[in-house]
Tab-separated table of C-alpha atoms and ligand atoms in Angstrom:
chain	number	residue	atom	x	y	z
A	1	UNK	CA	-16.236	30.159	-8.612
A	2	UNK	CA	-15.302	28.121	-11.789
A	3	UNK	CA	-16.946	28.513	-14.991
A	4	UNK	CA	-14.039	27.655	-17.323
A	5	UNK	CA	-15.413	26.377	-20.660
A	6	UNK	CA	-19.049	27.802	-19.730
A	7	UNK	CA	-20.978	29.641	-22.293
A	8	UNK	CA	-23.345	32.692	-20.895
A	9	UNK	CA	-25.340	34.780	-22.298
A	10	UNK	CA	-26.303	38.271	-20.691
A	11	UNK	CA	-28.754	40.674	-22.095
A	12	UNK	CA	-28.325	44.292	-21.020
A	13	UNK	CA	-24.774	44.012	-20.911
A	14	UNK	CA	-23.661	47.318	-21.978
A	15	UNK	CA	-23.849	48.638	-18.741
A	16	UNK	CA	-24.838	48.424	-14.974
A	17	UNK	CA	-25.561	45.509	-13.411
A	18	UNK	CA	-25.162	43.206	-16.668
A	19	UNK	CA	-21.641	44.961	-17.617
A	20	UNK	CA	-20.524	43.749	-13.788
A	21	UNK	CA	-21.928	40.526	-14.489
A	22	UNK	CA	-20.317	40.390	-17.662
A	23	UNK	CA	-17.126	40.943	-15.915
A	24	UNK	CA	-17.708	38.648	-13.427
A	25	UNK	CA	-18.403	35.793	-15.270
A	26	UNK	CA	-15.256	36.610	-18.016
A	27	UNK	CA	-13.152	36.856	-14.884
A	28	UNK	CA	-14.111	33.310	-13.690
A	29	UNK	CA	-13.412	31.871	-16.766
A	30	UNK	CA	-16.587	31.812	-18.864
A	31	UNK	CA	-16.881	33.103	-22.511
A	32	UNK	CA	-19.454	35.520	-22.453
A	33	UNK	CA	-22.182	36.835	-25.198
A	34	UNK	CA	-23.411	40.345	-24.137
A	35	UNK	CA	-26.247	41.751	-25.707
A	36	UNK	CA	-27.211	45.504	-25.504
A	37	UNK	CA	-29.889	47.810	-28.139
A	38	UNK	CA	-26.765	49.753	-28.999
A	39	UNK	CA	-23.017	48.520	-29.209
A	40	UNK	CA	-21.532	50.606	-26.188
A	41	UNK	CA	-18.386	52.960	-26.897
A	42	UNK	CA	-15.987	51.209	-25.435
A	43	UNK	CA	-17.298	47.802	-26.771
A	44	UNK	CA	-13.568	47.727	-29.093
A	45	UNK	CA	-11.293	47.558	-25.415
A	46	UNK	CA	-13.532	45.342	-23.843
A	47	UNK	CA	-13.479	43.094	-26.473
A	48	UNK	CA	-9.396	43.338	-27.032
A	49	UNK	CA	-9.185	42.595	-22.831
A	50	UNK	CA	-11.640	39.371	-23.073
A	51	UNK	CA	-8.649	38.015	-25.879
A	52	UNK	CA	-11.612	36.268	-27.174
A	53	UNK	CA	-14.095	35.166	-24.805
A	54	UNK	CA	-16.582	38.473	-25.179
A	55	UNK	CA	-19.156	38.377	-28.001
A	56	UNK	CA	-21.792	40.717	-29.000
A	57	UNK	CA	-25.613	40.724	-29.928
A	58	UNK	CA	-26.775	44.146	-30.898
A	59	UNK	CA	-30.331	43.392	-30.498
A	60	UNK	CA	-33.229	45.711	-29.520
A	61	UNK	CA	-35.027	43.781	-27.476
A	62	UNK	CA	-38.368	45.892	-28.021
A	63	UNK	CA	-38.662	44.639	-31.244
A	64	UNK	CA	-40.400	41.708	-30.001
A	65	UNK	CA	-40.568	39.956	-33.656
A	66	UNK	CA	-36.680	39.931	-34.519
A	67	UNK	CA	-35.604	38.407	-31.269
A	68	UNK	CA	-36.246	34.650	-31.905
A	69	UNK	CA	-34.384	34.464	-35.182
A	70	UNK	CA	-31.332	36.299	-33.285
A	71	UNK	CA	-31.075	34.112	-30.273
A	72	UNK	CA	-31.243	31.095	-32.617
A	73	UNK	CA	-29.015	32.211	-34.526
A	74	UNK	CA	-26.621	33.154	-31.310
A	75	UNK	CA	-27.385	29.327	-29.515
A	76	UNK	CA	-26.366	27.411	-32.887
A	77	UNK	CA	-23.085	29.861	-33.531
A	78	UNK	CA	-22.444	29.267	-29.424
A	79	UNK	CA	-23.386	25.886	-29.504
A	80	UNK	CA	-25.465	25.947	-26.662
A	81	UNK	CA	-25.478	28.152	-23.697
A	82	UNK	CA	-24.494	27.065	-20.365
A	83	UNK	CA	-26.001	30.308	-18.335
A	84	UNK	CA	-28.500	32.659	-19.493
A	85	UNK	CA	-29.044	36.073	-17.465
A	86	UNK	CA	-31.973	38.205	-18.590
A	87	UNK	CA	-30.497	41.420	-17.356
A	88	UNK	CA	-32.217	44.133	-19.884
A	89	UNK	CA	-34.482	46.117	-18.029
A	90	UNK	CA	-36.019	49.618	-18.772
A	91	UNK	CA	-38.147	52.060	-16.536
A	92	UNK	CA	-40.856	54.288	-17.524
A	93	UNK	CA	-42.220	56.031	-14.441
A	94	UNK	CA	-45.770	57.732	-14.020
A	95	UNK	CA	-48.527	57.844	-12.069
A	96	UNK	CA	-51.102	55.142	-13.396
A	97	UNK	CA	-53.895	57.499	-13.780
A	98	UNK	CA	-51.557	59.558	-16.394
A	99	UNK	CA	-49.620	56.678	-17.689
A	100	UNK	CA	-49.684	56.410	-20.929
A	101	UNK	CA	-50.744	52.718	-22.344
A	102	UNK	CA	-47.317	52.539	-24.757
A	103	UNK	CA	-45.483	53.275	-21.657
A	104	UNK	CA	-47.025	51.109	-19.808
A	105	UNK	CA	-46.675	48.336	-23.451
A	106	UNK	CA	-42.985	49.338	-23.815
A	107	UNK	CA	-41.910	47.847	-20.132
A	108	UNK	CA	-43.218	44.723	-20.584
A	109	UNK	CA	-42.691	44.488	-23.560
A	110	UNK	CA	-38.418	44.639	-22.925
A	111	UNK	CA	-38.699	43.779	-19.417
A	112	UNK	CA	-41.263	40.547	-19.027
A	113	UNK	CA	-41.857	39.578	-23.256
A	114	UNK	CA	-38.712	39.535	-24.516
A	115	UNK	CA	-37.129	37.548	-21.641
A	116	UNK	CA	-40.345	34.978	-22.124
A	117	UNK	CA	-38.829	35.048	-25.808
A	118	UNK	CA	-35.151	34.346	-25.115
A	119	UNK	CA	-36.033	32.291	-22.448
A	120	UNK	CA	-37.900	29.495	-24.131
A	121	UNK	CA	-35.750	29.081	-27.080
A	122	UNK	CA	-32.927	28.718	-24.703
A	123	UNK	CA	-34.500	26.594	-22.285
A	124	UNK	CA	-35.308	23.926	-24.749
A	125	UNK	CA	-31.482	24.054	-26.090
A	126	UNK	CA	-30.821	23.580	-22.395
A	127	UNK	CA	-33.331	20.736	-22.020
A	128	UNK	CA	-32.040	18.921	-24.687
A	129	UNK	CA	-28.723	18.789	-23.324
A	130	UNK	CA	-29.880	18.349	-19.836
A	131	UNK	CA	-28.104	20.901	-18.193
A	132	UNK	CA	-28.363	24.751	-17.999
A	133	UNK	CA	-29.080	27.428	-15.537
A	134	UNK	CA	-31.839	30.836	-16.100
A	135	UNK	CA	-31.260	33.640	-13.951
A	136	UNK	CA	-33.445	36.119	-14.181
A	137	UNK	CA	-33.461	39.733	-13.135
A	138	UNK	CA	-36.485	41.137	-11.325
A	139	UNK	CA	-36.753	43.890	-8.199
A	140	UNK	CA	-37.929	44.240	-5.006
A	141	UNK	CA	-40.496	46.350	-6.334
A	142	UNK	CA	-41.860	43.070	-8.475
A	143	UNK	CA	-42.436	42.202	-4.733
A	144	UNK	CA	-43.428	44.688	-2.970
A	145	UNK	CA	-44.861	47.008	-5.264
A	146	UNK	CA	-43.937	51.112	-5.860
A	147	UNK	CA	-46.307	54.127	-6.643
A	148	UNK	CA	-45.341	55.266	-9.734
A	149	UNK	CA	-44.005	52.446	-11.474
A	150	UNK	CA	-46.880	50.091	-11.697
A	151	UNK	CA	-45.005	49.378	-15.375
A	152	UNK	CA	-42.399	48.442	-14.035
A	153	UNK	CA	-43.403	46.731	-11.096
A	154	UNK	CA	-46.217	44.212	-13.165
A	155	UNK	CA	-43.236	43.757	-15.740
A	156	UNK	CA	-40.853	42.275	-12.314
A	157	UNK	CA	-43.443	40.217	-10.470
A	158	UNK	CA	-44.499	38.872	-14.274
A	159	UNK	CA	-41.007	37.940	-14.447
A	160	UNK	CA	-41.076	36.476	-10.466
A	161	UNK	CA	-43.990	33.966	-11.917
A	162	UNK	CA	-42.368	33.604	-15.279
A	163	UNK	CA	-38.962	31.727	-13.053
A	164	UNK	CA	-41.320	29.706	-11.270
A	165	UNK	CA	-43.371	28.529	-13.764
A	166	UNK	CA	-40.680	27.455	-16.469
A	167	UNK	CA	-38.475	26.454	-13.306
A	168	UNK	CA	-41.108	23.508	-13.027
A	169	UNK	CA	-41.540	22.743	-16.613
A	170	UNK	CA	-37.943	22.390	-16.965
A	171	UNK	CA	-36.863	20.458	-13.798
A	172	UNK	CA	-36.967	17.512	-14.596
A	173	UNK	CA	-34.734	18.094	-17.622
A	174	UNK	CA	-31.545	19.172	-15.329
A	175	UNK	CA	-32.612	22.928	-16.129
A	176	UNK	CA	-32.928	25.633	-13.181
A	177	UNK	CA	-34.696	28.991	-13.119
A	178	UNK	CA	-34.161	31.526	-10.413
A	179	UNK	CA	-34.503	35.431	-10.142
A	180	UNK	CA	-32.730	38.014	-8.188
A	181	UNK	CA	-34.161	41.270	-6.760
A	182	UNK	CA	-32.108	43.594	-6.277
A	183	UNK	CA	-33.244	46.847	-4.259
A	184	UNK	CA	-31.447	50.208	-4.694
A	185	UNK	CA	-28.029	49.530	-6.977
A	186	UNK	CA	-26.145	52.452	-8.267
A	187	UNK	CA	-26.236	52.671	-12.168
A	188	UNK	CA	-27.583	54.913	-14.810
A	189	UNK	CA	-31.115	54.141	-14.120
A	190	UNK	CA	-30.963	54.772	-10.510
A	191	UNK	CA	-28.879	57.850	-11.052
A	192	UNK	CA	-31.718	60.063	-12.529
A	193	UNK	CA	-33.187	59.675	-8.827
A	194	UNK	CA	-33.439	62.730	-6.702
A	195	UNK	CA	-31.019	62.487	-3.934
A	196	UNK	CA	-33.581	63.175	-1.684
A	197	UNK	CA	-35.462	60.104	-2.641
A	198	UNK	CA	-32.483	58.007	-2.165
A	199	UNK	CA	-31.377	59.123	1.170
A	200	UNK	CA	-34.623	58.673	2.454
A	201	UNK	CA	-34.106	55.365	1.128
A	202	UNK	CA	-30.799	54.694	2.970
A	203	UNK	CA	-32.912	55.259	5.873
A	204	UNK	CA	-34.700	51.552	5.195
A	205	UNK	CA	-31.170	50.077	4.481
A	206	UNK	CA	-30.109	48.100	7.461
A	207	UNK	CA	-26.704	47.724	5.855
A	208	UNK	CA	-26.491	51.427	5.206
A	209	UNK	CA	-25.169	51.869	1.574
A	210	UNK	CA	-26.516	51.868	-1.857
A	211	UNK	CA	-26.072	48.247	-2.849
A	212	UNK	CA	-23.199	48.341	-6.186
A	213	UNK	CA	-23.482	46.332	-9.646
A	214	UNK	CA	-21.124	43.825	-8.415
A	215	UNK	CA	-22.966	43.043	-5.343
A	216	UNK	CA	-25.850	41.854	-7.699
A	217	UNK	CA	-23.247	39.765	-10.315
A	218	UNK	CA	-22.103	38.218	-6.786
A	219	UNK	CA	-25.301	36.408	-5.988
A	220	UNK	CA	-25.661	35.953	-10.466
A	221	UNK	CA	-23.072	33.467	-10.510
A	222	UNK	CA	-23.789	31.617	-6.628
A	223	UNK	CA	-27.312	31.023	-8.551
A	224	UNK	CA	-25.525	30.122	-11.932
A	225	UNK	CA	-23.714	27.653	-9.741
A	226	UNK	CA	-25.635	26.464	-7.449
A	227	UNK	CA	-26.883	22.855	-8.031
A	228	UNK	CA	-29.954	22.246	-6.065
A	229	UNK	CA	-31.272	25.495	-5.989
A	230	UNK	CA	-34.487	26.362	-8.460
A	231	UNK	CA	-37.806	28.275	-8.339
A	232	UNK	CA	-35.705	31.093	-6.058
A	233	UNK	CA	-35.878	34.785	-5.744
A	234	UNK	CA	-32.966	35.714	-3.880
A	235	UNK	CA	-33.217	39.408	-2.604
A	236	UNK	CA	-30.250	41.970	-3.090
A	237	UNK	CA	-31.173	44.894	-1.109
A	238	UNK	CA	-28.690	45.558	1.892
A	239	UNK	CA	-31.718	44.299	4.366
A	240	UNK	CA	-34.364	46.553	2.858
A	241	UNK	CA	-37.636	44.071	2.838
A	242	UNK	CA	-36.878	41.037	4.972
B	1	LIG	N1	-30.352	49.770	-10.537
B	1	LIG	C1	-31.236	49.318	-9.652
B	1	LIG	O1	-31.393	49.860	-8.543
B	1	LIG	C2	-32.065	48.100	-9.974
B	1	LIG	C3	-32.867	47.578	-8.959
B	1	LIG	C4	-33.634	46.460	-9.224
B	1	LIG	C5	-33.584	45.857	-10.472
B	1	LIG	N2	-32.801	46.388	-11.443
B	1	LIG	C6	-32.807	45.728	-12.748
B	1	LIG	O2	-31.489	45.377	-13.119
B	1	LIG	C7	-31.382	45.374	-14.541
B	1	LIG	C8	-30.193	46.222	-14.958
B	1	LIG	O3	-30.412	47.528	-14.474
B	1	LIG	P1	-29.288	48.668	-14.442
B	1	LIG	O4	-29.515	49.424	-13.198
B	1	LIG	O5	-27.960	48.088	-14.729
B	1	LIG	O6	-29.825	49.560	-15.666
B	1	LIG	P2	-29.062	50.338	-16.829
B	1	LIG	O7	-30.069	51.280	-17.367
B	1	LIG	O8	-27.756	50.860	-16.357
B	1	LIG	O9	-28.764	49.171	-17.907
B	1	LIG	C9	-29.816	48.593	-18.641
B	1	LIG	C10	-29.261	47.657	-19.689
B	1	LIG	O10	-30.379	47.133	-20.433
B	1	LIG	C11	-30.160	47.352	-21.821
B	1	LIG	N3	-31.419	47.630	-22.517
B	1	LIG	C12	-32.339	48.567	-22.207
B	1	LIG	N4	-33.311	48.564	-23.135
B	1	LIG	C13	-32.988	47.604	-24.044
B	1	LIG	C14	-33.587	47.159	-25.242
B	1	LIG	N5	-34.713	47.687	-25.741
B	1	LIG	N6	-32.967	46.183	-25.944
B	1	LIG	C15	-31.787	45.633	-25.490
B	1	LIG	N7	-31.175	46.033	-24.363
B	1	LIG	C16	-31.777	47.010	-23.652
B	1	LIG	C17	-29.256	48.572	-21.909
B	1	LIG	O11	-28.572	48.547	-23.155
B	1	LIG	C18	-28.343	48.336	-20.696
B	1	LIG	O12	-27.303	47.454	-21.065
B	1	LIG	C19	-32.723	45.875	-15.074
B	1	LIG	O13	-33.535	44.776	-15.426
B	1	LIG	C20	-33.304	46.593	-13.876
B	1	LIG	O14	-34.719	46.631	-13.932
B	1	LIG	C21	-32.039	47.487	-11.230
């Protein structure tokens, strides 16, 4: 894949998923913006091996009210972004009866608002340059639903009709929107899982293995690339839900 002289911005980039799509788009050729709440340790190295093509945001993105002025900020000192991947994603679990309705405030409010926020202002930068690809990053469970995380699970299929909505408004304009949903990825948020629950999982996994970070950043860039492909939710997930 060739993104040489593409711009891309990826939020939730410390770590996970969005530090292996980081990497995958630097190694392709991109410069890459990653944006995290907190600048990660080793942010000094990874900016010293990019030799120039890795910036940072350090942005939380659950303060809804200081994200527009930031990503303006970032598309005017980027001149315009080529890619945008709304990676950021938090989890909250409980069952609804005891959730409580911050928790409940707090995961849409990083998962589904602030990627409506970044989204917009970048889509209309896009628009006006008539080119520009949105992916973002929902879950199987936005699909199919998960006791325990109905948090979680609104905040993913919000973002599922959030793609194909603005894909349609935006169209026209040479912008696309897809999402991926990925199923069960090893990274710090899956690692908290009892290993029970996970190798009961496996059990659903026709490919049988935990899908990695870079299996997600993978099917990232095929979307970031893919010309006639818009409105999508392409599922990660070894086979899980077919
Ligand atoms: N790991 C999985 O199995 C899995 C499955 C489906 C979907 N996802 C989704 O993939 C995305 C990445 O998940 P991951 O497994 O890499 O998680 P992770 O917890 O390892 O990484 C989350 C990233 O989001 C950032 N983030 C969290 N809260 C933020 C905030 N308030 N402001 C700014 N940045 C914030 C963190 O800094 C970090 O970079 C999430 O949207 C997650 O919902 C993960």
């Amino acid at each position: 894949m060739d993104f040489e002289n593409k711009k891309v911005l990826v939020t939730g980039a410390s770590r996970g998923i969005g530090r292996a799509i980081t990497s995958a788009f630097l190694a392709n050729g991109a410069a890459v913006w990653g944006l995290s709440s907190k600048e990660p340790a080793d942010l000094p190295q990874r900016l010293s091996a990019a030799e120039g093509k890795l910036s940072w945001l350090t942005v939380d993105l659950s303060e809804l009210r200081a994200i527009e002025g930031v990503i303006e900020q970032a598309v005017k000192s980027a001149d315009g972004f080529d890619v945008l991947v709304n990676n950021a994603g938090i989890t909250k679990d409980g069952l609804a009866f005891r959730m409580k309705l911050e928790d409940f405030q707090r995961v849409i409010d990083v998962n589904l608002t602030a990627a409506f926020l970044i989204s917009r202002i970048i889509a209309r930068d896009m628009a006006r340059r008539r080119s520009g690809a949105i992916i973002n990053m929902t879950s199987v469970v936005g699909v199919h639903g998960n006791g325990g995380q109905v948090n979680y699970s609104a905040s993913k299929a919000g973002l599922i009709g959030l793609t194909k909505s603005l894909a349609q408004e935006v169209a026209s304009r040479g912008v696309r929107v897809n999402a991926v949903a990925p199923g069960l990825i090893a990274s710090d948020m899956t690692d908290t899982m009892p290993e029970e629950a996970k190798s009961k999982m496996l059990d659903h996994i026709p490919l049988r293995r935990i899908g990695t970070p870079e299996d997600v950043a993978h099917a990232v860039l095929f979307l970031a690339e893919s010309p006639y492909i818009t409105g999508q939710v392409l599922q990660i997930d070894g086979g899980m839900f077919m």
